[in-house]
Amino acid sequence: MIIALTLLVLPGLAQSRNCLRINPIDELTRQAILIARVKVHKVDKANYRGAFSQLAVLHPVDVIDGDFTLKTVNVLARSSVRCAEDNYTRDDEMLVFLEPEGSLFQTVNFQYGQFPIVNEIVKGWRDKSNQPIDKPYADVKREIQACINASHTPKPNGEQPQKPQPPKPLEPSPR
């Protein structure tokens, strides 16, 4: 009995930590209400409804999309979601995609919505096939802006989804 239980439990423990879906860049862009290059100013332990154990205070350096007037951004991190590794470290510079969480923010797609920036290079950015690459920040910013512009540009008539038609009234059946 003990051997059988051990055999059932071991595959679960050996499971890969890569069990979250990695959103493509265009999806991250659509979901985020704030996309910015930030500097991590402060990191504190927190307990937010049992769902997050870290509160990071970020200072926007370059807001690509969202509220340009923000001087600080409070982000919940270290989610209790299985396989999530969203984490912030003081003095790091990052590109982040954020969404609202109560009156605060959280990182879209957990660790897959934050990208370290080192010497003007965005680490772990994703190419068209959603594979990680390192890419210059200026190129990444242009790519994000193109995604934003594409989402705001109306599609040509041939690509527009059809509007729903009201149902036709039923004709009375002959008796």
Coordinates of C-alpha atoms in Angstrom, one line a residue:
M1 CA 0.0 0.0 0.0
I2 CA 2.8 2.4 0.9
I3 CA 4.7 1.6 -2.3
A4 CA 1.5 2.2 -4.4
L5 CA 0.9 5.6 -2.7
T6 CA 4.6 6.6 -3.3
L7 CA 4.3 5.7 -7.0
L8 CA 1.1 7.9 -7.3
V9 CA 2.7 10.9 -5.5
L10 CA 6.2 10.9 -7.2
P11 CA 5.0 11.9 -10.7
G12 CA 3.2 14.9 -9.2
L13 CA 6.3 16.0 -7.4
A14 CA 8.5 15.5 -10.4
Q15 CA 6.2 17.7 -12.6
S16 CA 7.8 20.5 -14.5
R17 CA 7.6 24.0 -13.0
N18 CA 6.6 25.2 -16.4
C19 CA 2.9 24.4 -16.0
L20 CA 1.5 27.9 -16.8
R21 CA 0.4 28.9 -20.3
I22 CA 2.8 31.5 -21.8
N23 CA 0.7 34.2 -23.4
P24 CA 1.9 35.6 -26.7
I25 CA 3.0 39.3 -26.7
D26 CA -0.1 40.5 -28.5
E27 CA -2.3 38.9 -25.8
L28 CA -0.2 40.4 -23.0
T29 CA -0.6 43.8 -24.6
R30 CA -4.4 43.4 -24.9
Q31 CA -4.8 42.3 -21.2
A32 CA -2.6 44.9 -19.6
I33 CA -3.8 48.3 -18.6
L34 CA -0.3 49.5 -17.8
I35 CA 2.8 48.6 -19.9
A36 CA 6.0 50.2 -18.6
R37 CA 9.7 50.1 -18.1
V38 CA 10.1 50.3 -14.4
K39 CA 12.7 50.4 -11.6
V40 CA 11.9 48.4 -8.5
H41 CA 12.2 50.8 -5.7
K42 CA 11.0 48.8 -2.7
V43 CA 9.9 45.2 -1.9
D44 CA 8.0 44.2 1.2
K45 CA 6.4 41.0 2.5
A46 CA 2.7 41.1 2.4
N47 CA -0.4 38.9 2.8
Y48 CA -3.1 40.0 0.4
R49 CA -6.1 37.8 0.9
G50 CA -3.8 34.8 1.0
A51 CA -3.2 35.1 -2.8
F52 CA 0.0 37.2 -2.8
S53 CA 2.9 37.4 -0.4
Q54 CA 4.9 40.3 -1.8
L55 CA 4.2 44.0 -2.4
A56 CA 6.6 45.8 -4.8
V57 CA 6.8 49.5 -5.3
L58 CA 7.8 50.4 -8.8
H59 CA 8.8 53.7 -10.3
P60 CA 7.9 54.1 -14.0
V61 CA 10.8 55.0 -16.2
D62 CA 9.0 54.9 -19.6
V63 CA 5.3 54.3 -19.8
I64 CA 4.5 52.6 -23.2
D65 CA 0.8 52.4 -22.6
G66 CA -1.4 53.3 -19.7
D67 CA -1.5 56.1 -17.1
F68 CA 1.5 58.4 -17.8
T69 CA 0.9 60.4 -14.6
L70 CA 1.7 57.6 -12.2
K71 CA 4.8 58.3 -10.1
T72 CA 4.7 55.0 -8.2
V73 CA 3.0 51.7 -8.9
N74 CA 2.1 49.2 -6.2
V75 CA 2.2 45.6 -7.5
L76 CA 1.2 42.4 -5.8
A77 CA 3.5 39.5 -6.5
R78 CA 4.6 36.0 -5.3
S79 CA 1.2 34.7 -6.2
S80 CA -0.1 31.5 -4.5
V81 CA -1.2 30.2 -8.0
R82 CA 0.5 26.9 -8.7
C83 CA 3.7 27.3 -10.7
A84 CA 3.6 31.1 -10.6
E85 CA 7.0 32.7 -9.9
D86 CA 6.2 36.3 -10.2
N87 CA 8.7 38.1 -8.1
Y88 CA 10.4 41.5 -7.8
T89 CA 13.8 42.3 -6.5
R90 CA 14.8 45.8 -5.3
D91 CA 16.8 47.9 -7.8
D92 CA 16.0 45.7 -10.8
E93 CA 14.9 47.4 -14.0
M94 CA 12.1 45.6 -15.8
L95 CA 9.5 45.8 -18.6
V96 CA 6.1 44.9 -17.0
F97 CA 2.6 44.2 -18.2
L98 CA 0.2 45.0 -15.4
E99 CA -3.5 44.5 -14.7
P100 CA -5.7 45.6 -11.8
E101 CA -6.0 43.6 -8.6
G102 CA -8.4 45.5 -6.3
S103 CA -6.9 49.0 -5.9
L104 CA -3.4 47.7 -6.7
F105 CA -1.8 45.9 -9.7
Q106 CA -0.6 42.4 -10.5
T107 CA 1.6 41.1 -13.3
V108 CA -0.3 39.8 -16.3
N109 CA 0.5 36.1 -16.8
F110 CA 2.6 36.1 -13.6
Q111 CA 6.4 35.7 -14.4
Y112 CA 5.7 35.6 -18.1
G113 CA 4.5 39.3 -18.0
Q114 CA 7.7 40.7 -16.6
F115 CA 11.0 41.0 -18.4
P116 CA 14.4 42.0 -16.9
I117 CA 16.3 44.8 -18.7
V118 CA 20.1 44.7 -18.6
N119 CA 22.2 47.2 -20.5
E120 CA 19.2 48.2 -22.8
I121 CA 18.5 44.5 -23.6
V122 CA 15.2 42.9 -22.7
K123 CA 15.9 39.4 -21.4
G124 CA 13.5 36.6 -22.2
W125 CA 11.4 38.6 -24.7
R126 CA 9.4 36.3 -27.0
D127 CA 9.6 36.1 -30.8
K128 CA 6.7 35.5 -33.2
S129 CA 6.8 31.8 -32.4
N130 CA 6.6 32.6 -28.6
Q131 CA 10.2 31.4 -28.0
P132 CA 12.4 33.4 -25.5
I133 CA 15.0 35.7 -27.0
D134 CA 17.0 38.7 -25.9
K135 CA 16.2 41.9 -27.8
P136 CA 17.1 45.6 -27.6
Y137 CA 14.6 47.7 -25.6
A138 CA 14.0 50.1 -28.5
D139 CA 12.9 47.2 -30.8
V140 CA 10.7 45.7 -28.1
K141 CA 9.0 49.1 -27.5
R142 CA 8.3 49.4 -31.2
E143 CA 6.8 45.9 -31.3
I144 CA 4.5 46.6 -28.3
Q145 CA 3.4 49.9 -29.9
A146 CA 2.6 48.1 -33.2
C147 CA 0.5 45.6 -31.2
I148 CA -1.3 48.5 -29.4
N149 CA -1.9 50.3 -32.7
A150 CA -3.2 47.1 -34.4
S151 CA -5.7 46.5 -31.6
H152 CA -7.0 50.1 -32.0
T153 CA -7.2 50.1 -35.8
P154 CA -10.5 48.9 -37.2
K155 CA -10.4 45.9 -39.5
P156 CA -11.4 46.1 -43.2
N157 CA -15.0 45.2 -44.0
G158 CA -14.1 41.7 -45.1
E159 CA -12.6 41.0 -41.7
Q160 CA -15.3 42.6 -39.5
P161 CA -17.3 40.1 -37.5
Q162 CA -20.9 40.0 -38.7
K163 CA -23.4 41.8 -36.5
P164 CA -26.0 39.5 -35.0
Q165 CA -29.3 39.6 -36.8
P166 CA -32.5 39.9 -34.8
P167 CA -34.5 36.6 -34.9
K168 CA -37.2 36.4 -37.5
P169 CA -40.7 36.2 -36.0
L170 CA -42.2 32.7 -36.3
E171 CA -45.1 32.4 -38.8
P172 CA -48.2 30.9 -37.3
S173 CA -48.6 27.3 -38.3
P174 CA -51.8 26.4 -40.2
R175 CA -54.3 24.6 -38.1

